[in-house]
Amino acid sequence: MASVAPAAGIPSLYTADPPIWDLLETPTSHVQDNTVDECRPFLSADIPDVQYNAHGVAHLDKPKHAAFLRKHLEKLPGAYMTADASRPWIFYWCLNGLRLLDQDVSPFREKLVDTARSMQNESGGFGGGFGQRSHLATTYALVLALALVGGDEAREVIDRRAMWKWLSSLKQADGAFQMSLDGEVDVRGAYCATVIVTLLNLPMDVWHESPAAKAGLPDLFTGLADYVRRCQTYEGGISGKPDAEAHGAYAFCALGCLAILESPSQSFTKHLDVPRLMSWLSSRQYAPEGGFSGRTNKLVDGCYSHWVGACWPLIEASLQSIPVETGPPESATSLDLYDREGLIRYILCCGQDQSRRGGMRDKPSRPSDAYHTCYVLSGLSSAQHVSVSTLMATKTSSRQAPAADIISQDFGGDSGAIGWEVFPHCPEDQVFDEQDRVSPIDPVYTIPIRERADFISYFRAKSGF
Ligand code: FPP
Ligand code: K
């Protein structure tokens, strides 16, 4: 590999050869070396026509990325036909990205409401399109998209009673969730279900006619934490299902689920080997690239800025316990468990398509798309902010409480205090300019804090369906 002299203001960690370099040559090591070579000029502020700041970090081209996302909310060309079952995802990726860029998305409300109605099934949940069977992933994405456009009309699209019956039917005897009726069971289901149940303030009890009720499961969250525990692997990371390979996207789903079930300071230590998990998560960040990989011996990819990046505020919350009496804090300090500077450099220097096309990407050799634009911007948000779990201040363990009370007790009150307080992270050696900061995101619900709070308050004010 050729070494490039670091430009002024750029630490050599982000431009020199890797500090740790495995000398065994394999096809895997070759693609890794090629990736370093591919990223190096971008990290060295060496790309013509790109505007860099004094730290050698590219500016975030907010207007261009917003235009890229808006385009994906219009009629898409024929090549997108294979993504037909993922339309709710496209809505979520684009709307979330636009909100992170502080764009008004309410003009999309009416069209989204119409489209969402056509995707909802009477038997509960949302499919990928009209006539498609309900799936937990598309339901999760569509519920978040409705939260993003906001407004009562969008909220009232959701048939909560049918949703609750359907979720009950997906509940397995071991506590886990199927992604669809007769579909696969994995940790995405655990995460999507806990998000949907708590966002929509659904009853905890399982519908009496569901197989889970017949198997004697008292509530929708029974056995979930234990299922997640079984997904932690020998590496310390978390896999999609027990006895599979640890992967960053599943690690996020696992931690997000546990963080909803109970405050991270309780649930993580109870159900996971946290030091091993931290060791595996730390191994996801590479130098010189600065970005994260999803699994051992694989390459950095901008989307893991979210999947792995959002694990860090949850881990931080599990290590910092705020006394219940203190109430929501006014500021927060980061434990700095990963290298925020490295991630921000990767995102802004390697993750942006700087051509007229715009959008964010996996790595410089990959084309930008809506998925990466959403998750790279989400990762940027968590790298630019510090989160504090307010559950720690408002929530005590209440697994024994009667089902109906779990929601009002754990997630109750009108303060919108569920979840997270998020503060700007402003270190002395901040490498990005203020103009390049994006909106604060909720590290568990993966939508901006305000939209999450508004959506939850609306459903908490309802009693019954
Ligand atoms: C590997 O892809 C990717 C996976 C095994 C997991 C994909 C899962 C998600 C993106 C998240 C799902 C989350 C929800 C909330 C439904 P790869 O082999 O192409 O990539 P890699 O080489 O980086 O591992
Ligand atoms: K990949």
XYZ file of C-alpha atoms and ligand atoms in Angstrom:
490
model
C 0.000 0.000 0.000
C 1.245 3.462 -0.841
C 1.433 5.888 2.040
C 0.182 9.406 1.482
C 1.669 12.210 3.607
C -1.087 13.423 5.938
C -2.512 16.808 5.021
C -2.294 19.508 7.683
C -4.907 19.015 10.399
C -5.431 15.316 9.732
C -3.962 12.908 12.310
C -1.913 10.212 10.615
C -4.122 7.543 12.272
C -6.656 8.306 9.509
C -4.231 8.359 6.590
C -1.304 6.056 7.405
C -1.183 2.275 7.101
C -3.272 0.385 9.664
C -1.660 0.337 13.117
C -2.474 -3.373 13.322
C -1.916 -5.311 10.137
C -2.383 -9.053 9.828
C 0.443 -10.338 7.618
C -1.457 -13.462 6.535
C -2.553 -12.892 2.942
C -5.977 -14.171 1.935
C -8.684 -12.975 -0.476
C -10.203 -11.284 2.600
C -6.996 -9.416 3.439
C -6.705 -8.267 -0.185
C -10.165 -6.731 -0.319
C -9.429 -5.086 3.034
C -6.162 -3.598 1.710
C -7.973 -2.412 -1.406
C -10.589 -0.724 0.768
C -7.884 1.161 2.677
C -6.351 2.279 -0.618
C -9.775 3.294 -1.885
C -10.550 5.396 1.194
C -7.152 6.977 1.759
C -7.408 9.858 -0.751
C -10.884 10.698 0.575
C -9.562 10.726 4.161
C -6.517 12.767 3.107
C -8.630 15.659 1.798
C -7.237 14.842 -1.614
C -10.349 14.961 -3.807
C -10.545 17.845 -6.287
C -13.525 20.216 -6.084
C -14.503 19.063 -2.571
C -14.670 21.751 0.131
C -12.801 20.760 3.304
C -12.645 22.547 6.652
C -9.492 23.298 8.653
C -9.472 19.710 9.957
C -9.493 18.257 6.460
C -13.138 17.163 6.867
C -15.589 17.635 3.997
C -18.733 19.694 4.615
C -22.087 17.933 4.661
C -23.886 18.880 1.467
C -27.326 19.035 3.062
C -29.267 20.489 0.068
C -27.889 17.879 -2.321
C -28.671 14.949 -0.027
C -32.157 16.305 0.666
C -32.818 16.571 -3.079
C -31.583 12.988 -3.520
C -34.044 11.735 -0.889
C -36.965 13.768 -2.276
C -36.390 12.192 -5.659
C -36.800 8.741 -4.118
C -40.234 9.706 -2.844
C -41.420 10.313 -6.401
C -42.200 7.776 -9.095
C -39.218 5.433 -9.274
C -37.758 3.967 -12.483
C -38.373 0.334 -13.516
C -35.132 -0.895 -11.952
C -36.803 -0.478 -8.570
C -39.371 -3.165 -9.355
C -37.430 -5.695 -7.273
C -37.816 -3.331 -4.289
C -41.608 -3.425 -4.578
C -42.018 -5.292 -1.273
C -39.760 -2.731 0.440
C -41.762 0.405 -0.333
C -42.457 1.150 3.361
C -38.703 1.073 3.914
C -38.135 3.585 1.135
C -40.663 5.915 2.801
C -38.932 5.529 6.170
C -35.386 5.946 4.822
C -36.272 9.071 2.857
C -38.465 10.746 5.469
C -36.045 9.990 8.290
C -33.111 11.296 6.266
C -35.036 14.438 5.395
C -35.954 15.058 9.066
C -32.316 14.523 10.082
C -31.511 17.245 7.556
C -34.202 19.386 9.223
C -36.510 19.374 6.204
C -40.287 19.759 6.534
C -41.872 16.426 5.547
C -45.488 17.285 6.370
C -46.241 17.894 2.644
C -45.812 14.118 2.186
C -48.472 13.323 4.803
C -51.498 13.047 2.564
C -49.843 10.776 0.014
C -48.335 8.596 2.723
C -51.685 8.234 4.476
C -53.351 7.069 1.242
C -50.550 4.656 0.417
C -50.373 3.317 3.988
C -54.102 2.553 3.949
C -53.617 0.424 0.842
C -50.808 -1.520 2.544
C -52.662 -2.274 5.778
C -54.257 -5.702 6.162
C -57.529 -6.206 8.028
C -55.851 -9.035 9.891
C -53.322 -6.548 11.279
C -50.005 -5.068 10.232
C -48.730 -3.692 6.950
C -47.383 -5.490 3.923
C -44.915 -4.072 1.435
C -47.752 -2.994 -0.834
C -51.390 -3.575 -1.664
C -52.271 -7.277 -1.418
C -48.968 -8.252 0.192
C -48.946 -10.158 3.472
C -48.084 -8.308 6.672
C -44.475 -8.403 7.759
C -42.902 -7.044 10.935
C -40.146 -5.210 9.066
C -42.481 -3.360 6.687
C -44.851 -2.672 9.593
C -42.010 -1.214 11.663
C -40.888 0.944 8.739
C -44.400 2.172 7.948
C -45.229 3.010 11.575
C -42.016 5.047 11.781
C -42.812 6.753 8.465
C -46.251 7.730 9.813
C -44.586 9.102 12.967
C -42.224 11.128 10.775
C -44.936 12.893 8.769
C -46.863 13.452 12.019
C -50.435 14.630 12.443
C -53.535 12.834 13.750
C -54.615 11.722 10.288
C -51.406 9.717 9.917
C -51.674 8.251 13.427
C -55.287 7.235 12.940
C -54.452 5.120 9.885
C -53.158 2.418 12.207
C -55.697 -0.201 13.308
C -54.225 -0.802 16.755
C -56.571 -3.585 17.783
C -55.808 -5.619 14.663
C -52.106 -4.823 15.113
C -52.189 -6.188 18.666
C -53.944 -9.410 17.601
C -51.484 -9.887 14.747
C -48.438 -9.285 16.996
C -49.904 -11.769 19.485
C -50.125 -14.334 16.677
C -46.451 -13.790 15.796
C -45.380 -14.427 19.389
C -43.589 -17.769 19.792
C -43.694 -20.125 22.750
C -40.010 -19.313 23.533
C -40.778 -15.577 23.691
C -39.370 -14.587 20.275
C -41.337 -13.121 17.355
C -41.862 -14.392 13.845
C -41.420 -11.756 11.119
C -44.678 -12.876 9.486
C -47.184 -15.674 10.011
C -45.248 -18.890 9.289
C -42.202 -16.736 8.578
C -38.699 -16.630 10.030
C -37.966 -16.011 13.710
C -35.059 -13.721 14.512
C -33.903 -10.838 16.672
C -35.276 -8.256 14.211
C -38.704 -9.492 15.276
C -37.860 -8.923 18.960
C -36.826 -5.348 18.203
C -39.599 -4.427 15.752
C -42.274 -5.811 18.066
C -41.060 -3.964 21.178
C -40.833 -0.733 19.184
C -44.349 -1.107 17.783
C -45.942 -2.165 21.093
C -44.473 0.782 23.008
C -44.878 3.428 20.293
C -48.548 2.559 19.823
C -49.229 1.911 23.525
C -50.674 -1.523 22.778
C -51.841 -3.784 25.617
C -49.195 -6.094 26.985
C -51.387 -9.151 27.289
C -51.368 -11.579 24.406
C -54.656 -11.920 22.545
C -56.454 -14.887 24.160
C -56.974 -16.715 20.857
C -53.304 -16.640 19.825
C -51.053 -19.722 20.036
C -48.845 -17.858 22.536
C -51.818 -17.402 24.898
C -52.643 -21.077 24.504
C -48.999 -21.877 25.334
C -49.514 -19.979 28.576
C -47.440 -16.841 27.862
C -48.771 -14.009 30.012
C -47.588 -11.023 27.947
C -46.017 -9.890 24.699
C -42.646 -9.281 26.354
C -42.415 -12.620 28.175
C -39.210 -14.488 27.312
C -37.896 -11.805 24.931
C -34.862 -10.825 26.992
C -33.922 -14.470 27.350
C -34.220 -14.961 23.576
C -31.903 -11.982 23.030
C -29.470 -13.416 25.574
C -29.315 -16.644 23.564
C -28.246 -14.639 20.486
C -24.955 -13.440 22.028
C -22.109 -15.423 20.448
C -18.663 -16.594 21.526
C -17.243 -13.424 19.934
C -19.295 -11.233 22.250
C -21.398 -9.827 19.416
C -25.012 -10.691 18.708
C -26.409 -12.802 15.890
C -29.787 -12.875 14.192
C -30.767 -16.042 15.987
C -29.118 -18.390 18.474
C -25.946 -20.129 17.188
C -25.396 -17.900 14.135
C -22.725 -15.291 13.286
C -22.563 -12.033 15.236
C -23.496 -9.023 13.094
C -23.816 -5.300 13.821
C -27.360 -4.955 12.484
C -28.595 -7.695 14.778
C -26.585 -6.327 17.700
C -28.502 -3.085 17.335
C -31.839 -4.904 17.227
C -30.903 -6.854 20.354
C -29.782 -3.832 22.355
C -32.730 -1.713 21.170
C -35.110 -4.432 22.323
C -33.428 -4.797 25.740
C -33.311 -1.006 26.180
C -37.095 -0.879 25.775
C -37.811 -3.822 28.060
C -35.900 -2.310 30.947
C -33.316 0.432 31.458
C -30.015 -0.603 29.808
C -28.184 -0.390 33.135
C -30.373 -3.248 34.327
C -31.242 -5.272 31.246
C -27.818 -5.340 29.579
C -25.923 -6.538 32.628
C -28.644 -9.032 33.446
C -28.822 -10.642 30.007
C -25.495 -10.007 28.280
C -21.793 -10.344 28.825
C -21.222 -6.594 28.446
C -17.378 -6.554 28.516
C -17.273 -9.160 25.718
C -19.899 -7.254 23.772
C -17.847 -4.056 24.138
C -14.736 -5.835 22.949
C -16.549 -7.079 19.827
C -18.168 -3.685 19.184
C -14.771 -1.956 19.523
C -13.354 -4.341 16.949
C -15.928 -3.052 14.441
C -14.101 0.301 14.073
C -11.157 0.236 11.671
C -8.146 2.452 11.116
C -7.295 4.255 8.960
C -10.871 4.198 7.603
C -12.556 5.302 10.851
C -15.850 3.659 9.856
C -17.435 0.487 11.193
C -17.703 -3.014 9.760
C -20.672 -5.262 10.462
C -18.736 -8.404 11.366
C -15.289 -9.910 11.828
C -13.049 -9.849 8.756
C -15.512 -7.814 6.687
C -15.260 -4.291 5.303
C -16.333 -0.895 6.593
C -19.728 0.194 5.314
C -21.413 3.546 6.014
C -24.666 1.896 7.083
C -22.960 0.454 10.166
C -22.473 4.048 11.312
C -26.014 3.485 12.543
C -26.278 -0.250 13.254
C -23.025 -0.330 15.214
C -22.906 3.397 16.028
C -26.267 3.383 17.803
C -25.107 0.497 20.018
C -22.652 2.865 21.687
C -25.088 5.301 23.337
C -27.012 2.273 24.606
C -23.827 0.745 26.047
C -22.948 4.124 27.594
C -26.370 4.254 29.203
C -25.870 0.777 30.600
C -22.677 1.926 32.322
C -23.896 5.287 33.639
C -26.606 5.037 36.211
C -28.502 8.211 37.042
C -30.264 8.268 40.421
C -34.044 8.179 40.118
C -34.484 11.378 42.193
C -32.340 13.414 39.815
C -34.930 13.591 37.025
C -33.997 14.389 33.434
C -30.498 15.845 33.267
C -29.649 19.244 31.778
C -26.491 18.100 30.083
C -24.545 14.935 29.557
C -20.970 13.858 29.147
C -19.870 11.100 26.840
C -17.809 8.188 28.046
C -16.175 8.286 24.589
C -16.107 4.525 24.188
C -15.405 4.697 20.471
C -13.578 7.123 18.221
C -16.215 9.667 17.231
C -13.682 11.636 15.196
C -12.834 8.594 13.076
C -16.464 7.827 12.368
C -17.247 11.459 11.500
C -14.255 11.565 9.157
C -15.397 8.364 7.428
C -18.965 9.620 7.074
C -18.177 13.102 5.795
C -15.117 12.257 3.676
C -15.940 8.751 2.344
C -19.700 8.492 2.853
C -20.958 11.368 0.717
C -21.489 11.243 -3.013
C -20.002 14.637 -3.855
C -21.150 14.534 -7.471
C -24.400 16.136 -8.633
C -26.189 12.896 -7.717
C -25.790 13.388 -3.936
C -26.831 10.866 -1.299
C -24.733 8.792 1.065
C -23.049 5.451 0.433
C -21.442 2.304 1.777
C -17.941 3.320 0.620
C -16.498 5.512 -2.174
C -16.695 2.771 -4.838
C -20.408 2.113 -4.131
C -23.319 4.182 -5.466
C -25.413 6.186 -2.999
C -28.923 4.949 -2.166
C -31.799 5.817 0.161
C -30.947 3.065 2.680
C -27.378 4.285 3.136
C -28.424 7.934 3.138
C -30.777 7.266 6.045
C -28.414 5.180 8.119
C -25.244 7.160 7.427
C -27.056 10.344 8.507
C -28.464 8.521 11.575
C -24.932 7.437 12.471
C -23.690 10.982 11.984
C -26.366 12.169 14.380
C -25.357 9.758 17.120
C -21.677 10.654 16.637
C -22.552 14.364 16.975
C -24.723 13.998 20.098
C -24.716 12.504 23.580
C -27.778 10.570 24.735
C -28.997 9.903 28.236
C -31.625 7.289 28.953
C -34.450 9.020 30.775
C -35.929 5.613 31.456
C -33.286 5.401 34.145
C -34.891 8.329 35.904
C -38.531 7.401 35.369
C -38.604 3.659 35.242
C -38.101 1.027 37.868
C -38.388 -2.666 37.275
C -42.045 -3.563 37.070
C -42.179 -6.920 35.423
C -44.588 -8.069 38.094
C -47.016 -5.210 37.548
C -50.410 -6.002 35.995
C -50.296 -5.924 32.213
C -52.222 -2.711 31.660
C -50.071 -0.919 34.201
C -46.802 -1.767 32.553
C -47.432 0.787 29.880
C -48.818 3.503 32.113
C -46.216 2.839 34.773
C -43.166 2.402 32.613
C -44.044 4.659 29.771
C -46.687 6.742 31.517
C -47.102 10.443 32.138
C -47.612 13.186 29.573
C -44.073 14.498 29.659
C -42.914 12.550 26.628
C -40.048 11.493 28.876
C -39.831 7.948 27.566
C -36.552 7.067 26.003
C -33.770 9.496 25.625
C -32.620 13.043 26.178
C -30.139 13.967 23.500
C -27.589 16.783 23.756
C -25.117 18.163 21.206
C -21.653 16.711 21.659
C -19.190 19.625 21.499
C -15.649 18.468 22.283
C -12.820 21.027 22.299
C -11.280 19.338 19.280
C -14.540 19.099 17.269
C -13.616 18.252 13.680
C -16.910 19.131 11.966
C -18.346 22.637 11.580
C -21.638 23.512 13.304
C -23.368 23.883 9.926
C -22.659 20.176 9.375
C -24.517 18.988 12.477
C -27.733 17.006 11.855
C -30.846 16.704 14.077
C -30.752 14.632 17.269
C -32.026 11.089 16.802
C -33.555 8.750 19.376
C -31.009 5.924 19.603
C -33.661 3.233 20.138
C -36.609 4.333 17.997
C -34.364 5.616 15.177
C -36.424 8.709 14.405
C -35.676 12.239 15.580
C -36.454 12.844 19.250
C -39.333 15.249 18.658
C -41.279 12.999 16.296
C -40.865 10.076 18.665
C -42.095 12.100 21.645
C -45.142 13.510 19.777
C -46.156 10.107 18.447
C -45.881 8.363 21.810
C -47.744 11.105 23.686
C -50.646 10.830 21.248
C -51.138 7.114 21.866
C -50.487 7.320 25.577
C -53.346 9.779 25.887
C -55.696 7.068 24.564
C -57.191 4.549 26.900
C -58.133 1.281 25.201
C -58.217 1.020 21.424
C -25.059 -8.906 5.929
O -24.988 -8.371 4.693
C -26.211 -8.289 6.661
C -26.941 -8.914 7.562
C -26.646 -10.323 7.909
C -28.037 -8.233 8.345
C -28.944 -7.291 7.636
C -29.884 -6.708 8.594
C -30.215 -5.408 8.648
C -29.626 -4.432 7.712
C -31.089 -4.834 9.721
C -32.459 -5.326 9.930
C -33.110 -4.481 10.940
C -34.440 -4.277 11.113
C -34.874 -3.286 12.107
C -35.459 -5.006 10.344
P -23.652 -8.423 3.813
O -23.033 -9.766 3.898
O -24.000 -7.883 2.482
O -22.763 -7.325 4.522
P -21.408 -7.434 5.401
O -20.353 -7.964 4.503
O -21.142 -6.016 5.790
O -21.700 -8.320 6.573
K -22.259 -4.813 3.034
